[in-house]
Coordinates of C-alpha atoms in Angstrom, one line a residue:
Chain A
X172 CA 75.9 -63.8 -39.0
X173 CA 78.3 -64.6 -41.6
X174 CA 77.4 -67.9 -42.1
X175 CA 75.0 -69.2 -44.9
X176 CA 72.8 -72.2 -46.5
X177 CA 70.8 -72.5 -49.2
X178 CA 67.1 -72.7 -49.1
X179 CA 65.8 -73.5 -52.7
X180 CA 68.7 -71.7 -54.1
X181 CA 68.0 -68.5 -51.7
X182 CA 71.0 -67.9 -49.7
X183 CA 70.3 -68.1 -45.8
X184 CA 71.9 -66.6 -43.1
X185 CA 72.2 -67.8 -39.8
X186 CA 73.5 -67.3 -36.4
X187 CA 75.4 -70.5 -34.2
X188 CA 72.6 -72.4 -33.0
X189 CA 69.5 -71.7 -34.8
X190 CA 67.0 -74.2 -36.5
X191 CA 66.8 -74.1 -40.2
X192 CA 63.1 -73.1 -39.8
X193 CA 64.1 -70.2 -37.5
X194 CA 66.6 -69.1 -40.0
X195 CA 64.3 -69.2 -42.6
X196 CA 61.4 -67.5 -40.9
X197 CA 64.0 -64.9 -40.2
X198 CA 64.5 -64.8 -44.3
X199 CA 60.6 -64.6 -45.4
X200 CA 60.6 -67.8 -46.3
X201 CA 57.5 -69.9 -45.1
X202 CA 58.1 -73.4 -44.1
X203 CA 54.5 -75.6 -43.4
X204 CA 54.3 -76.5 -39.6
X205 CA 51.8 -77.5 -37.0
X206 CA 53.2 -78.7 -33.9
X207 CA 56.6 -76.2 -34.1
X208 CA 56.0 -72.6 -32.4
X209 CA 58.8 -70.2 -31.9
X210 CA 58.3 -69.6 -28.4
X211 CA 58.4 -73.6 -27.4
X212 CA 61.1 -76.2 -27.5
X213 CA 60.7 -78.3 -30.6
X214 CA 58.5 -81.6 -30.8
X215 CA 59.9 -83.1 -34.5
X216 CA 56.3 -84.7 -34.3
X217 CA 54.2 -83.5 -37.3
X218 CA 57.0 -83.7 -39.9
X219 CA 55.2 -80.8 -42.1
X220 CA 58.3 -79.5 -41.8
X221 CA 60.0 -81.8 -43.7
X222 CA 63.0 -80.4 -45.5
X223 CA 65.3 -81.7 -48.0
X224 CA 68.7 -81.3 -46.5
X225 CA 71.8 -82.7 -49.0
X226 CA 69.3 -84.9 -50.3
X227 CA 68.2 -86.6 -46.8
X228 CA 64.5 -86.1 -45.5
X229 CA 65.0 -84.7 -42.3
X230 CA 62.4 -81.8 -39.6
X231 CA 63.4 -77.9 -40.3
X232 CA 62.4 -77.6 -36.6
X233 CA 64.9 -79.5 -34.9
X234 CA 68.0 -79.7 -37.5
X235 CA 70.2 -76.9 -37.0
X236 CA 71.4 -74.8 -39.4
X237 CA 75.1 -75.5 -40.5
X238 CA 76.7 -73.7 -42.7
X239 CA 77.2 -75.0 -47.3
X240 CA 73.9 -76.9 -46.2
X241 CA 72.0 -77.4 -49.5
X242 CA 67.8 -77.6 -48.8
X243 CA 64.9 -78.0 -50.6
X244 CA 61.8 -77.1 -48.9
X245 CA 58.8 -75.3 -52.1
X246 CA 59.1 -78.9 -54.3
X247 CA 56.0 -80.1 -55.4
X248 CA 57.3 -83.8 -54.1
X249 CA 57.9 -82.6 -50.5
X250 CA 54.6 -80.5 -51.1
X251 CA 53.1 -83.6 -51.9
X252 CA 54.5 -85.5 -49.1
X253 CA 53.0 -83.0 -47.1
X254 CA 49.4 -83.2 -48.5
X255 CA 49.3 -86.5 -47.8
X256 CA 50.1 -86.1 -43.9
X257 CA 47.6 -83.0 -43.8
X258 CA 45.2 -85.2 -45.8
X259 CA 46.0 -88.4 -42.7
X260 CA 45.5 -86.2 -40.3
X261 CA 41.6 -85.0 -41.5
X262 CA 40.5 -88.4 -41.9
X263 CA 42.3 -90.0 -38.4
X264 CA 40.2 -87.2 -36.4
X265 CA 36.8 -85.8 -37.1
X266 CA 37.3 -82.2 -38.8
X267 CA 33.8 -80.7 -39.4
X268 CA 34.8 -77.1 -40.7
X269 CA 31.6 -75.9 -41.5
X270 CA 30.4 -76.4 -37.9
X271 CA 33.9 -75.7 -36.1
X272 CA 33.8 -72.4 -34.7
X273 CA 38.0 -72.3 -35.2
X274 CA 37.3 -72.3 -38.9
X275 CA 38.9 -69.6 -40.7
X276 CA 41.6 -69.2 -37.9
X277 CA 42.3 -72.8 -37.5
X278 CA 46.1 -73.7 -38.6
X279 CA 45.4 -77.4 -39.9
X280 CA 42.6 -75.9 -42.3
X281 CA 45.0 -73.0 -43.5
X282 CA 47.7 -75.6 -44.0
X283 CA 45.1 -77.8 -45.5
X284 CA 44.5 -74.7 -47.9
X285 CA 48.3 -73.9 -48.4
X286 CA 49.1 -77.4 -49.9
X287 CA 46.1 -77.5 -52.6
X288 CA 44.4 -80.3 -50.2
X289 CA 41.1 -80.6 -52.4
X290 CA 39.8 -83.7 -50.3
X291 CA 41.1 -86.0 -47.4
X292 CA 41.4 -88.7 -49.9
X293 CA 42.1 -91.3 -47.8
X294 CA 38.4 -93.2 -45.9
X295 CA 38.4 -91.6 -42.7
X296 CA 37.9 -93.3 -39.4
X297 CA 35.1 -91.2 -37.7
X298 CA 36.8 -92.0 -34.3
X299 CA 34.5 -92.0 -30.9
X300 CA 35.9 -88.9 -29.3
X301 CA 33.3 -87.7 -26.8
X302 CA 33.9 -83.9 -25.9
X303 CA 34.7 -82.3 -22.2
X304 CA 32.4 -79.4 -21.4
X305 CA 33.1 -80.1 -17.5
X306 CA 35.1 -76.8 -17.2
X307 CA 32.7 -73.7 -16.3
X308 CA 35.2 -71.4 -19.3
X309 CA 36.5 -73.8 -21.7
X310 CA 35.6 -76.4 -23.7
X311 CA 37.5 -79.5 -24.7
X312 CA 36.9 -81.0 -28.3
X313 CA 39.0 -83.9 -28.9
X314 CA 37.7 -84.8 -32.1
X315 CA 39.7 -82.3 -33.8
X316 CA 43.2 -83.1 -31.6
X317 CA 46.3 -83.4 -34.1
X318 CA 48.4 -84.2 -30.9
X319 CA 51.1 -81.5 -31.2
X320 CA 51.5 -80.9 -27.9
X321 CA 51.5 -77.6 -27.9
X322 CA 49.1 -77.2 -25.1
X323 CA 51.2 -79.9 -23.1
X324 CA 54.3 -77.8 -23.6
X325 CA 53.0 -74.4 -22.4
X326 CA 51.1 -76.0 -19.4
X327 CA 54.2 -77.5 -18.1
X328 CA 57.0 -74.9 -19.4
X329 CA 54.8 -71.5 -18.9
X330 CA 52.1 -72.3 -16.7
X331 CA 53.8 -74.7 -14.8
X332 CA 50.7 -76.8 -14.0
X333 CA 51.1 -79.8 -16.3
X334 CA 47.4 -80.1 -16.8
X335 CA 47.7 -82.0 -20.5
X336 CA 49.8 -85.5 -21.5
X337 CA 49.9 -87.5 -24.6
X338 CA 49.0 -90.9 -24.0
X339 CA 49.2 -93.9 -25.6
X340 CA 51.2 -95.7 -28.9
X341 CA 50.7 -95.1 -32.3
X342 CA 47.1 -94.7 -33.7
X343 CA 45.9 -95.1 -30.5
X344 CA 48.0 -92.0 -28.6
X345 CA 45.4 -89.4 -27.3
X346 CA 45.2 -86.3 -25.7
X347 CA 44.3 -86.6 -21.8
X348 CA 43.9 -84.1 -18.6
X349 CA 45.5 -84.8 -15.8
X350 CA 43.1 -85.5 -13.2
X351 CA 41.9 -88.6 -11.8
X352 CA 38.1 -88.1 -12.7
X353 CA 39.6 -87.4 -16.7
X354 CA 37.5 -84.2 -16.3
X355 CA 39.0 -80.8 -16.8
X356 CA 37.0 -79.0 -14.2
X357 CA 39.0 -81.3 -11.7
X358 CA 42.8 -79.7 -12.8
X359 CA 43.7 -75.9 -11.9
X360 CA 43.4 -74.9 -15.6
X361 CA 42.0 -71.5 -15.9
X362 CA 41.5 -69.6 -18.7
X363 CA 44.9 -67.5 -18.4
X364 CA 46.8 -70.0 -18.6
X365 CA 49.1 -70.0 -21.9
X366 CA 47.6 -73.6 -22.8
X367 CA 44.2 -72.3 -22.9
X368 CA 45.3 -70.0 -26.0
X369 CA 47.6 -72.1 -27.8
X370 CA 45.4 -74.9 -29.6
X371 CA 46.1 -74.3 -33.6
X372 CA 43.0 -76.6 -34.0
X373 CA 39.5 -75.9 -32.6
X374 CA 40.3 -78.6 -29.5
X375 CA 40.7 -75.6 -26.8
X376 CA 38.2 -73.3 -26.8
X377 CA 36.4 -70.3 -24.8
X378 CA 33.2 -70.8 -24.4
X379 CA 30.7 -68.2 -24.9
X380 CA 32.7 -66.8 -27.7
X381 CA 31.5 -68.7 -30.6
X382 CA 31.7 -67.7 -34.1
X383 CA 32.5 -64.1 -32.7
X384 CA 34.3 -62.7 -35.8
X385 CA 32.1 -63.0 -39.3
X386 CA 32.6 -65.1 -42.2
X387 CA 35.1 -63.2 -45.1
X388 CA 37.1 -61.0 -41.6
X389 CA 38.8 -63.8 -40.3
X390 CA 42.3 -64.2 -40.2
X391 CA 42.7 -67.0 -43.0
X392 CA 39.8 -65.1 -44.8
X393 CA 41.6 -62.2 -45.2
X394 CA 45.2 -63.7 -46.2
X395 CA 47.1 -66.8 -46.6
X396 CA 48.9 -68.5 -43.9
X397 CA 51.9 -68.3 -45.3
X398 CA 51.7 -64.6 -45.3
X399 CA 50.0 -64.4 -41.8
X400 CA 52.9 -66.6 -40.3
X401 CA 55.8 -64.6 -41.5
X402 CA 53.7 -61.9 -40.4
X403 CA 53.4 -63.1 -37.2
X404 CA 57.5 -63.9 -36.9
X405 CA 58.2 -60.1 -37.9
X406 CA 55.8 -58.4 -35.1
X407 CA 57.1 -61.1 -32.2
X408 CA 60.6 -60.2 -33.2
X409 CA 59.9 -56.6 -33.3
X410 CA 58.0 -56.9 -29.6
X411 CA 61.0 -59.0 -28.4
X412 CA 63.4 -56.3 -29.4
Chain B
X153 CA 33.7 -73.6 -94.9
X154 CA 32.2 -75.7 -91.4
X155 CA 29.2 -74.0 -89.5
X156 CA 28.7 -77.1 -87.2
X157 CA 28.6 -75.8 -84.1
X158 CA 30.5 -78.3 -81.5
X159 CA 28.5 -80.4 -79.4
X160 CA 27.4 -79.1 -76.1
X161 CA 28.6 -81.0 -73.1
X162 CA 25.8 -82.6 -71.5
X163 CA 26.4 -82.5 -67.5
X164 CA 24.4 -84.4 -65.1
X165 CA 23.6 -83.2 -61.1
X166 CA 22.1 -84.9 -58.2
X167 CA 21.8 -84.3 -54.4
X168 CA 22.3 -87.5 -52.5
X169 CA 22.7 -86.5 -48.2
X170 CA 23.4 -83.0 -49.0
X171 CA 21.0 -80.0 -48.4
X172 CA 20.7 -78.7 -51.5
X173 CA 22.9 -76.0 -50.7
X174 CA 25.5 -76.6 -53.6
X175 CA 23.2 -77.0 -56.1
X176 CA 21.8 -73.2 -54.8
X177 CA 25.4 -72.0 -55.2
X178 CA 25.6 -73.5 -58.3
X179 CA 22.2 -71.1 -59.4
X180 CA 24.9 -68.2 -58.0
X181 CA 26.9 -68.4 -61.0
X182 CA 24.1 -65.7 -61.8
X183 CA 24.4 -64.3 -65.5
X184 CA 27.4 -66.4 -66.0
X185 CA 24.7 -69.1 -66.7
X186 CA 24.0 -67.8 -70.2
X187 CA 27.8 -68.1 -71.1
X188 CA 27.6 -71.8 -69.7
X189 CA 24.8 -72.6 -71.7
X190 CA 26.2 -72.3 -74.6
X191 CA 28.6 -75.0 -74.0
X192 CA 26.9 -77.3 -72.1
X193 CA 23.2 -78.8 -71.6
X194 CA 22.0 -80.2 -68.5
X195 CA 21.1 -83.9 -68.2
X196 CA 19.5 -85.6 -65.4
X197 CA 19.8 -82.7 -62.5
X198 CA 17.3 -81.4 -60.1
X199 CA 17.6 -78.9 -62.7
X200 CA 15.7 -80.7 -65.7
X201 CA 13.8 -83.5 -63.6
X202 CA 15.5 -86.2 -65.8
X203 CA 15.5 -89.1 -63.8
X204 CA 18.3 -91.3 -65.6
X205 CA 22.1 -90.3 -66.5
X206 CA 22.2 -90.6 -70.2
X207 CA 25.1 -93.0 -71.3
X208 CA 27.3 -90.9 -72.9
X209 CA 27.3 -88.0 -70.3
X210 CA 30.2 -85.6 -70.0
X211 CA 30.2 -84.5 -66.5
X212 CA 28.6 -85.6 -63.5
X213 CA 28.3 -83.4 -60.5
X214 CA 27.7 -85.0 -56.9
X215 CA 26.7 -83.1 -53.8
X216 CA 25.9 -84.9 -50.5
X217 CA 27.2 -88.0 -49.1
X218 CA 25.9 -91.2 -48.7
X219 CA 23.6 -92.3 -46.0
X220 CA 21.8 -95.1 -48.0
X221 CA 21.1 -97.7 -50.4
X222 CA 19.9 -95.5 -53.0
X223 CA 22.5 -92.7 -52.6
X224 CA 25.0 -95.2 -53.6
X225 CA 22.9 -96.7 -56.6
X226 CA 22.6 -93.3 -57.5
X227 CA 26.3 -92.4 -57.5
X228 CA 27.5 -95.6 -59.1
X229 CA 25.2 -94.6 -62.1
X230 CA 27.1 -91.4 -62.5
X231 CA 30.9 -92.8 -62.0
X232 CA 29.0 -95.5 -65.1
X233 CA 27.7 -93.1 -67.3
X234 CA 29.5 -89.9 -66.6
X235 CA 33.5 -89.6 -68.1
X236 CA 34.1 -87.0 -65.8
X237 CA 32.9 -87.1 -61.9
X238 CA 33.1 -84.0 -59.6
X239 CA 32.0 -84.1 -55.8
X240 CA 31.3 -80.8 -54.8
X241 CA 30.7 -79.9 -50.8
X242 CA 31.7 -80.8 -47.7
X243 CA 28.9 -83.5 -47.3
X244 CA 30.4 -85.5 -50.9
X245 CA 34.2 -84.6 -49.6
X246 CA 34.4 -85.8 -45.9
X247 CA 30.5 -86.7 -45.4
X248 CA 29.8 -82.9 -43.8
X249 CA 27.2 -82.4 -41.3
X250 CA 25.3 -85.9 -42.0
X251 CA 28.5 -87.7 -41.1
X252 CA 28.4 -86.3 -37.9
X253 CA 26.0 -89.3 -36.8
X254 CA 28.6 -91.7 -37.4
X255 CA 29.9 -91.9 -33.3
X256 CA 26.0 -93.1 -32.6
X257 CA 24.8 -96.4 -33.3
X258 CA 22.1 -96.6 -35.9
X259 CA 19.6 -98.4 -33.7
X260 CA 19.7 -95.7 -31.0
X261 CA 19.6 -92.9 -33.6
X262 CA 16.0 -94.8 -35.1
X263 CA 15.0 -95.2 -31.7
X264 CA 15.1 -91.3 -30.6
X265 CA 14.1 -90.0 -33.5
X266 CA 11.2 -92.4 -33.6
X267 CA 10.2 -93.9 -29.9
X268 CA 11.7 -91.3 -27.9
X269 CA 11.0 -87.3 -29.2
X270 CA 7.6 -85.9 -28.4
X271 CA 4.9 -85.1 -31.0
X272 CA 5.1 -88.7 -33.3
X273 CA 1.8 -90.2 -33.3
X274 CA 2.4 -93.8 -33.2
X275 CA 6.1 -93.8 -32.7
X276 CA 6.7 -96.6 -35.0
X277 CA 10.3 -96.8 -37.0
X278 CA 9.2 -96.3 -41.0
X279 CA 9.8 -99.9 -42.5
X280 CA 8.1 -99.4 -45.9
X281 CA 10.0 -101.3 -48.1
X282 CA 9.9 -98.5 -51.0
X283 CA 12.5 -96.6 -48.3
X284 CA 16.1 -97.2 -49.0
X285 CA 17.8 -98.8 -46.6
X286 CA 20.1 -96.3 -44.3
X287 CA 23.7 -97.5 -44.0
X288 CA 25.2 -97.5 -40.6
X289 CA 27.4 -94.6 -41.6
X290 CA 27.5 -91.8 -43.9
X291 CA 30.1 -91.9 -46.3
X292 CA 31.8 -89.1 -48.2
X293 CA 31.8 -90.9 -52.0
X294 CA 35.2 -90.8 -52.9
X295 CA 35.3 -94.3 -50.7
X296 CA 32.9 -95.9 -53.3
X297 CA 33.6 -94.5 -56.7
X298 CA 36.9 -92.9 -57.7
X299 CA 36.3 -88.7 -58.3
X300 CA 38.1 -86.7 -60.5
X301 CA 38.0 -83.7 -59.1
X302 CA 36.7 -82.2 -56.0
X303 CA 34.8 -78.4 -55.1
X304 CA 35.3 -77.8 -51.1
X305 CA 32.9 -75.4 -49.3
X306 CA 29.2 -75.3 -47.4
X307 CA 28.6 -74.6 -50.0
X308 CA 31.6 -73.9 -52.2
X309 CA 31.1 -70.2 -54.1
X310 CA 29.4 -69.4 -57.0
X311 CA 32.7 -68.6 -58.0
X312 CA 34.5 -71.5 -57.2
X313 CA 32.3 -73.4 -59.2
X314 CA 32.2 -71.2 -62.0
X315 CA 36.1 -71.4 -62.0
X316 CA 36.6 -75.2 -61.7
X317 CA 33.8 -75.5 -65.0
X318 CA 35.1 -72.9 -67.0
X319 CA 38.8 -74.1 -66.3
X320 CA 37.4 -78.0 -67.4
X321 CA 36.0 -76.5 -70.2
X322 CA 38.6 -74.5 -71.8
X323 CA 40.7 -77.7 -71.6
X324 CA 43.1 -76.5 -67.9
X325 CA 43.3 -78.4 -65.3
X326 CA 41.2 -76.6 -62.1
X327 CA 42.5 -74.7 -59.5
X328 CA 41.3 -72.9 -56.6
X329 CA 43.2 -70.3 -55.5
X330 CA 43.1 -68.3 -51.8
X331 CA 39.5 -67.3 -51.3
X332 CA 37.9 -69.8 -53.2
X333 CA 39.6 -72.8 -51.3
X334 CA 37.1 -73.0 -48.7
X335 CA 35.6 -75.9 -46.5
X336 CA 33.4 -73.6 -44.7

């Protein structure tokens, strides 16, 4: 691992291959994100990633790592570029987090709370998004979907089942199950499956486990996300070695 | 030498489709109060029962969103009189749990609450015209009147408020820091 870049003047090591946000995770350094996740192939769709790299915008979670690369990432204007997609994303879906039982371990709200986001600034579009209780375990609420795909990615590549698809362009893409009837009961989803535990919004959820731990012990509660992610790299490292 | 004390800040408050809930949390600022007091003076507020905003108001605090004709008389009064405008709540910020009516058509909502649940007497839709119209959605108010600055939470903290007044007031610009950035 002999080879370096610079992250806001820190330099990085990294080994052939590796992302610039792996490298940095590896560092300490926290890099916003919602649809990347270490253990799944990178989607490049949320762009709260977005790194400076030689001066060029470009997603720390699919540009790899090459060594004399010069990146900003902690700037107040890329911090601000990134408010404004957290901020597009609030008002494009309908995020209630007083009444959201994912609040205080939701990732868009810690994000939210990482960048400063003091309102959604933009009018928001109180979209129709009617929710899918069919399933006898788990609920479906699409009104809070911020189509990463993470759930589509570990049904197909872990569970093998390919029970989730994005569908549609643009504004109007959605998250659908795939079963004739629309209806999640009708799929072979259970709730073992690696999809039913990877939502970082409150879309998939258990049902009968509602607000289960208290106000002021949740995981956002009790420290920031960018402490809890970096956290989170050192113990999956640590359990992978 | 000049003993003229400088002139208390006169801040207005008002609940538009909120709960009340803020204004409660504001009341948690507890002994801090006192301090407060000596820089400021309330003006129209729940607080005072003053009905109008006086002209040359300082600060105006919103809670609630909008869900009629006279929420959004009420709020363009304080973006008139008020230099400084701060919505504070979820229901003011992203129109909270109000808002969540907006995926139902009005005329079906007036029509349950009205012709269809048990226990009305004559099951009539109020048309009084003293009653402010309801709009067809709720609206958080920064998509009518521009806001200066805004408290999150349901309700935000006693603390959170108490930091983004005494930061205004000592002349810094507000910050919430982890803990009392909230929008629960």
């Amino acid at each position: 691992m002999s080879q370096t870049f610079t992250l806001d003047g820190l330099s990085i090591p990294f080994t052939e291959g590796e992302t610039i946000i792996q490298a940095a995770t590896r560092a300490g350094v926290f890099i916003p994100h919602l649809c990347y996740h270490p253990e799944f192939k990178p989607h490049g769709s949320c762009k709260l990633c977005t790194v400076k790299v030689n001066g060029r915008h470009t997603a720390s979670c699919t540009l790899r790592a090459a060594a004399g690369m010069v990146v900003e990432n902690n700037t107040e204007e890329l911090n601000a570029e990134r408010r404004a997609l957290t901020q597009m994303l609030f008002v494009e879906g309908n995020h209630f987090c007083p009444s959201c039982e994912k609040s205080g371990h939701c990732q868009l709200q810690a994000t939210a709370y990482h960048l400063g986001m003091m309102s959604p600034h933009y009018d928001h579009f109180f979209p129709d998004r009617p929710v899918d209780a069919s399933h006898p375990e788990v609920l479906l609420d699409f009104n809070r979907c911020i189509l990463c795909s993470l759930c589509v990615r570990a049904s197909r590549d872990v569970d093998g089942k390919n029970v989730f698809a994005l569908s549609g362009r643009g504004i109007r893409t959605q998250l659908i199950v795939n079963a004739k009837s629309g209806r999640l009961a009708d799929t072979d989803f259970t709730v073992d499956d690696k999809a039913a535990h990877i939502c970082p919004v409150g879309v998939i959820l258990k049902k009968r486990r509602g607000f289960a731990v208290p106000i002021g012990e949740r995981p956002y509660d009790r420290a920031p996300l960018s402490e809890t992610a970096l956290a989170e790299a050192v113990s999956a490292r640590e359990e992978g070695a | 030498m000049n003993t003229t004390a400088p002139r208390k800040l006169k801040v207005a408050t008002t609940s538009l489709a909120g709960c009340f809930g803020c204004h409660m949390s504001f009341l948690d600022i507890d002994e801090r109060l006192f301090a407060l007091l000596e820089h400021i003076e309330f003006d129209r507020s729940p607080l005072t029962d003053i009905k109008s905003v006086s002209p040359d108001c300082d600060i105006g605090i919103v809670e609630g969103g909008l869900c009629n004709a006279e929420n959004v008389h009420v709020l363009r009064e304080f973006r008139k009189q008020c230099k400084v405008l701060i919505a504070i709540g979820a229901c003011a910020i992203n129109g909270g749990l109000p808002a969540q009516r907006n995926h139902l058509p009005l005329p079906v909502i007036l029509e349950e609450v009205y012709h269809t649940s048990p226990g009305l007497a004559n099951g009539l839709i109020p048309n009084d015209p003293e009653l402010p119209l309801p709009l067809n959605q709720v609206h958080p108010i920064h998509e009518v009147v521009k806001v200066d600055y805004f408290i999150p939470g349901c309700p935000p903290s006693g603390d959170a408020i108490w930091k983004v007044l005494s930061d205004l007031l000592a002349g810094r610009e507000p910050e919430l820091g982890h803990g009392l950035l909230h929008y629960d």
